XYZ file of C-alpha atoms in Angstrom:
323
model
C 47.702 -114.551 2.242
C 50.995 -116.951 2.435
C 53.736 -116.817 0.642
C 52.846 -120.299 -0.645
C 49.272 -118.752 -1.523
C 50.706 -115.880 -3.637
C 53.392 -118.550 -5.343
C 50.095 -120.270 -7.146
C 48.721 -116.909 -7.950
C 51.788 -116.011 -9.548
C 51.992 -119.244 -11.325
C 55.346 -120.267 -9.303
C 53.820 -123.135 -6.900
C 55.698 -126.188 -8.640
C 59.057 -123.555 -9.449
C 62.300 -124.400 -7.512
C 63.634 -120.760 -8.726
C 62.274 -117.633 -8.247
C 63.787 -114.446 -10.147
C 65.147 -111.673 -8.426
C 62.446 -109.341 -10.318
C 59.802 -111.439 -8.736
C 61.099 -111.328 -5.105
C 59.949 -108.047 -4.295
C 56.245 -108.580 -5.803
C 56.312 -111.693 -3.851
C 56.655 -109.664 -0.522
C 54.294 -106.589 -1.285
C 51.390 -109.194 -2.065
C 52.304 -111.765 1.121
C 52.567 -108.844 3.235
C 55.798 -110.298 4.851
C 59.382 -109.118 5.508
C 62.438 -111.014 4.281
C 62.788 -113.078 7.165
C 59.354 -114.406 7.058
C 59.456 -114.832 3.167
C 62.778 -117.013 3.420
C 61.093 -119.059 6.544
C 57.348 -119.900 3.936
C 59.850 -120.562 1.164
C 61.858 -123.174 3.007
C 58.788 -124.673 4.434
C 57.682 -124.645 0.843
C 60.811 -126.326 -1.022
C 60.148 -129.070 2.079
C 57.244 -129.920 0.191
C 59.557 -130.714 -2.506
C 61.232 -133.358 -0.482
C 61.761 -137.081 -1.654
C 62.203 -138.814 1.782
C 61.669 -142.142 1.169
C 63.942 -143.680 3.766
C 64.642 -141.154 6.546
C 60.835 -139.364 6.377
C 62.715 -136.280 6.793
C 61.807 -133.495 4.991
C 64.867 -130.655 4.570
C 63.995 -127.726 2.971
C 66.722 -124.957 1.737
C 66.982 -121.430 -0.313
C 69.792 -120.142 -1.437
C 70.389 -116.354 -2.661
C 72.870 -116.288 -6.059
C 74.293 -112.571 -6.236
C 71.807 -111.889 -9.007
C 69.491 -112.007 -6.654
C 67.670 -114.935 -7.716
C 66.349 -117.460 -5.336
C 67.083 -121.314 -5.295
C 65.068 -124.177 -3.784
C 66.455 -127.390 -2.658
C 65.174 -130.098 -0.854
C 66.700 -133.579 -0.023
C 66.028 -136.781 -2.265
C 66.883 -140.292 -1.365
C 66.897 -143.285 -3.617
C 65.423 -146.290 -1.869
C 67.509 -149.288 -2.383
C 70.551 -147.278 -2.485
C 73.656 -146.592 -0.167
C 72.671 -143.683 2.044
C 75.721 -142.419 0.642
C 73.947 -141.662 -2.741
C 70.994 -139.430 -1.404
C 71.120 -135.558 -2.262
C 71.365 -133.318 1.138
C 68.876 -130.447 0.920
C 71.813 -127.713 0.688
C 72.814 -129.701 -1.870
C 70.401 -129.840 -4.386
C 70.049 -125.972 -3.642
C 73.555 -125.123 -4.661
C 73.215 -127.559 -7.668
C 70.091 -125.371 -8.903
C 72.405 -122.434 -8.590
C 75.007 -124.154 -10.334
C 72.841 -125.241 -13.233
C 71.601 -121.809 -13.629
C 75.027 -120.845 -14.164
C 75.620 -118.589 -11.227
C 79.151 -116.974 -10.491
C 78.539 -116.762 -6.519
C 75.933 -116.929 -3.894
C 75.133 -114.566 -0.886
C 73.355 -116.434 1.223
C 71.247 -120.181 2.428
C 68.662 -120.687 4.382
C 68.142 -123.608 5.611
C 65.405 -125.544 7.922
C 67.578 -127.376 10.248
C 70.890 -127.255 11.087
C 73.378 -128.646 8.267
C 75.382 -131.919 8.856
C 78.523 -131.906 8.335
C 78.294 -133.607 4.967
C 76.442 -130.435 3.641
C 79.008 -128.162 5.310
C 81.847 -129.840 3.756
C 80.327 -129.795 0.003
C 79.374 -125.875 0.565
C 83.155 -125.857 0.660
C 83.445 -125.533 -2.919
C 81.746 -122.562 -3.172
C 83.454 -118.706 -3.846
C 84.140 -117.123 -0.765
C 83.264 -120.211 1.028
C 84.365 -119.190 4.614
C 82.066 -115.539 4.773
C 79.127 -117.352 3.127
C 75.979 -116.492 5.220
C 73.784 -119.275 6.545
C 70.489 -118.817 8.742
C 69.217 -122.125 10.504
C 65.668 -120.905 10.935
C 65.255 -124.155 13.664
C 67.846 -122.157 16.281
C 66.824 -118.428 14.879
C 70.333 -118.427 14.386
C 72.664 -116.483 11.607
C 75.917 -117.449 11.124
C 78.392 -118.309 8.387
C 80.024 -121.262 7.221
C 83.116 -120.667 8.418
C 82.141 -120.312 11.955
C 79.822 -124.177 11.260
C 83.203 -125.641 9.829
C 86.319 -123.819 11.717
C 89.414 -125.061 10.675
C 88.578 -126.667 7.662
C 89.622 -128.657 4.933
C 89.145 -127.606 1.176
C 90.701 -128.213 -2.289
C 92.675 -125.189 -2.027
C 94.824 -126.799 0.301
C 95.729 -128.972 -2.120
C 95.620 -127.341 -4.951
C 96.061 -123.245 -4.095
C 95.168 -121.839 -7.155
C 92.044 -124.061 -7.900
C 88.953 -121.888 -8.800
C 85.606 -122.591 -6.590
C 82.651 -124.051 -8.024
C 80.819 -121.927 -10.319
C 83.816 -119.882 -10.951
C 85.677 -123.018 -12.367
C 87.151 -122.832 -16.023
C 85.341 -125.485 -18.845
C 87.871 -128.173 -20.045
C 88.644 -129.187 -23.562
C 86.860 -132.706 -24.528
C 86.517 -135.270 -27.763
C 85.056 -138.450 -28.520
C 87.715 -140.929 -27.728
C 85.505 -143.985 -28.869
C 82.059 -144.855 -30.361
C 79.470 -145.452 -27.013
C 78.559 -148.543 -26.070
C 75.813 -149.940 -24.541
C 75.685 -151.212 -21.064
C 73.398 -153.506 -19.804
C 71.972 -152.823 -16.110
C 71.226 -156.143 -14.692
C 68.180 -156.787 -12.458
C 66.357 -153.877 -14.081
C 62.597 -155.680 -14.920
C 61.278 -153.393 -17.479
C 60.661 -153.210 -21.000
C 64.033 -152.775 -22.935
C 63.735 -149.061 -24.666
C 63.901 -149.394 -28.604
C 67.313 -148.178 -29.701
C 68.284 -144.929 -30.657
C 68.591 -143.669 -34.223
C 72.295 -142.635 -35.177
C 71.538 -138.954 -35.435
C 69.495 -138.965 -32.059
C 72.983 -140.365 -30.349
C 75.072 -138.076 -32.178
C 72.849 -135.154 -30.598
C 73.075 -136.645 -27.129
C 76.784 -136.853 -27.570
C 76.979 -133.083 -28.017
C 75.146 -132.335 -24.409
C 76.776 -135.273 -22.780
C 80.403 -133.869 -24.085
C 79.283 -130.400 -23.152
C 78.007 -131.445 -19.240
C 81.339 -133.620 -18.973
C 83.277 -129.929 -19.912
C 81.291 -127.777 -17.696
C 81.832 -130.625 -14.578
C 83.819 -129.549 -11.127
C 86.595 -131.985 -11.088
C 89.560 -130.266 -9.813
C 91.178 -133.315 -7.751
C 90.603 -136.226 -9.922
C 90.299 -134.825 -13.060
C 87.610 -137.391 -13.962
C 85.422 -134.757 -15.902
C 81.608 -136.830 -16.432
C 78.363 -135.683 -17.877
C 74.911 -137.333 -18.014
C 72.338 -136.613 -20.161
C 68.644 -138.311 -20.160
C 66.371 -137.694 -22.990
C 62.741 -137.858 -21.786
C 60.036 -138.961 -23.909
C 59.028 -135.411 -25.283
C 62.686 -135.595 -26.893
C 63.930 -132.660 -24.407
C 68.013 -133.576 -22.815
C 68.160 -132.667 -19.422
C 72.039 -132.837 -17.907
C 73.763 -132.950 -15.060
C 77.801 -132.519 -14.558
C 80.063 -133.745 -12.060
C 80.382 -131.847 -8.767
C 83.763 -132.766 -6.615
C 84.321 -132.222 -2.799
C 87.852 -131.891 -1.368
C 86.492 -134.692 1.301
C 85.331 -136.861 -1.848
C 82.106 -138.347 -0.601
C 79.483 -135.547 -0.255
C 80.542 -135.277 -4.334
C 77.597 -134.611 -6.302
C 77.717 -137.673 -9.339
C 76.259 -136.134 -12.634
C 73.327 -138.246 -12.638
C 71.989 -136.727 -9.364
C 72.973 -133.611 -10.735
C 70.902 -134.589 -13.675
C 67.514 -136.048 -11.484
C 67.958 -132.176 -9.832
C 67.665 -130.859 -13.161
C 65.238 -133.226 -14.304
C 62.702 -131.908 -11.216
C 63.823 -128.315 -11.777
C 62.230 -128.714 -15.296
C 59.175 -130.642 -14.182
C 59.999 -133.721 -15.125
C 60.541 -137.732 -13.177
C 61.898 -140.746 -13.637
C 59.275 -141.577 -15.111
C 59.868 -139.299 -18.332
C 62.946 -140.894 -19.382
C 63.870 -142.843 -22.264
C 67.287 -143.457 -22.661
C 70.873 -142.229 -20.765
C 73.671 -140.986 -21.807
C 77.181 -141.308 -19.172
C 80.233 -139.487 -20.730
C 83.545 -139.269 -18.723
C 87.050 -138.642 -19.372
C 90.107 -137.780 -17.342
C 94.027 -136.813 -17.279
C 94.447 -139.333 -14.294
C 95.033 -142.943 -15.123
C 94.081 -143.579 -11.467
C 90.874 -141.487 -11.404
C 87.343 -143.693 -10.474
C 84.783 -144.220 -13.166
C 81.472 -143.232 -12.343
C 79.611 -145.842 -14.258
C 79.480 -148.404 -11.457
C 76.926 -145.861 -8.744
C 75.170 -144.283 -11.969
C 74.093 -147.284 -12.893
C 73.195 -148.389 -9.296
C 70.989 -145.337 -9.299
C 69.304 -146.319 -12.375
C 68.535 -150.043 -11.346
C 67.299 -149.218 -7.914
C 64.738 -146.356 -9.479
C 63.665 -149.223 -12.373
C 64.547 -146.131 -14.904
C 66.018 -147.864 -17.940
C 67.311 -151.102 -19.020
C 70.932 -150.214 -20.178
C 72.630 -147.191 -20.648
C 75.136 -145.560 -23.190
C 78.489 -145.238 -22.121
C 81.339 -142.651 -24.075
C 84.948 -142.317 -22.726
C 86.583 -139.089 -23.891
C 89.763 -137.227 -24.233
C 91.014 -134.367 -22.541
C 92.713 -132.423 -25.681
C 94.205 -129.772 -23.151
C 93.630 -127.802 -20.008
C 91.046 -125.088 -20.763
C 91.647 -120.825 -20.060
C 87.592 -120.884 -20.434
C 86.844 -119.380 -16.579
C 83.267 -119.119 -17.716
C 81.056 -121.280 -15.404
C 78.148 -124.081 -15.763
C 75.232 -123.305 -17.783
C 73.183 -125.211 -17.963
C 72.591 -126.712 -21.536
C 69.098 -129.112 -21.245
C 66.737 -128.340 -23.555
């Protein structure tokens, strides 16, 4: 029996996590060692793949040090700048993240990573002894020895905590949120929201903006969606020392959105909250909202600037907070 066999017995086929008390089961009723387990579950978060433009499918599974397991598989928005699709490794170490954990041991990944991914994985604790198997060469290696000589935000700022391990920030309401109309977008306009249906919204958008990984900007953003069964899914901010393989909190969100078995499809209204110390920092409003128009998701979105009341002690990392 496969691995992907004994996923839909255990009622795990459509999961893109699987718990560390359910690895070992996993094994004794596939029959299979760890290195064949990791090889059906990559070929299985492939199947997860949104490919649209490359037909490419990536597949990845990384290891958190609770021993849970993390699917990721790449997504690309047709219509968009390539520059806005989510890697495979990517959207791996965003499940982590958004399952709030402190570290991870391990990826696995089906092909070798591009440099893009290798740069992001950057971020993480421990960065330079973190193991990764590229089951396309057979090869185990780490990221240090993929990325020699590289360039992180600890050069830049040396006592900057790593992603997941990065300390919440302090946020208000600067300003009542506006709407923002996304031009081009030829679908019914959603009905408005009622006041107290914002003001909830506002609480998980202000609470994914304070749990975002922003340590060179300092242009801390959240997104939440709200889907039609009135559930908020968010996504937070991820930074890269290089900038562009950043993670922008709506495709954190869409990660989270698929993680909880949602699409597009399911939403009803968005919620962009941002706020930073920097005068100079870069507003995210401008791709999210490029996102959002290409996909036909809604007709205008709700924008809320913040405040940054102070810098936070709070080391405690993402969780995440859709429900």
């Amino acid at each position: 029996m496969t691995v992907r066999h004994v996923l839909k017995t255990m009622g795990l086929q459509g999961s893109w996590r699987i718990a560390a008390s359910e690895v070992s089961t996993l094994m004794e009723l596939a029959k299979v060692d760890e290195k064949t387990l990791f090889a059906e579950l990559v070929e299985h978060a492939q199947s997860f793949s949104q490919a649209a433009i490359s037909n490419f499918n990536v597949g990845a599974v990384c290891v958190g040090i609770s021993g849970n397991l993390y699917l990721g598989a790449n997504i690309e928005f047709a219509g968009c700048p390539l520059a806005q699709a989510i890697h495979g490794e990517q959207c791996a170490v965003t499940n982590a993240f958004l399952a709030g954990e402190k570290a991870l041991k391990k990826i696995v990944i089906s092909a070798s990573p591009c440099g893009h991914c290798r740069q992001f994985m950057l971020e993480l604790p421990n960065a330079d002894d973190l193991e990764v198997t590229i089951l396309s060469q057979n090869n185990n290696t780490t990221l240090g020895a993929l990325i020699p000589n590289n360039f992180k935000t600890t050069l830049v700022i040396p006592d900057a905590k790593p992603l997941m391990q990065h300390p919440k920030q302090n946020l208000s309401v600067a300003s009542p949120p506006t709407l923002v109309t996304i031009d081009g977008v030829d679908i019914p306009t959603t009905s408005p929201l009622e006041a107290e249906d914002m003001e909830v919204m506002q609480v998980y958008a202000v609470l994914a903006a304070a749990t975002s990984y922003a340590p060179l900007t300092s242009c801390h953003s959240g997104v939440v969606l709200k889907t039609k069964d009135a559930k908020h899914v968010t996504g937070s901010v991820i930074e890269s020392a290089a900038f562009n393989p950043t993670m922008l909190p709506l495709q954190v969100a869409y990660v989270n959105l698929l993680i909880h078995g949602k699409s597009w499809d399911d939403v009803t209204h968005v919620l962009l909250a941002e706020g930073s110390s920097n005068p100079h920092s870069a507003s995210v409003l401008s791709p999210t909202t490029n996102i959002l128009k290409e996909s036909a998701v809604v007709s205008t979105i709700s924008y809320l600037k913040l405040d940054m009341i102070q810098d936070s002690n709070d080391d405690s990392n993402h969780v995440d907070a859709s429900q």
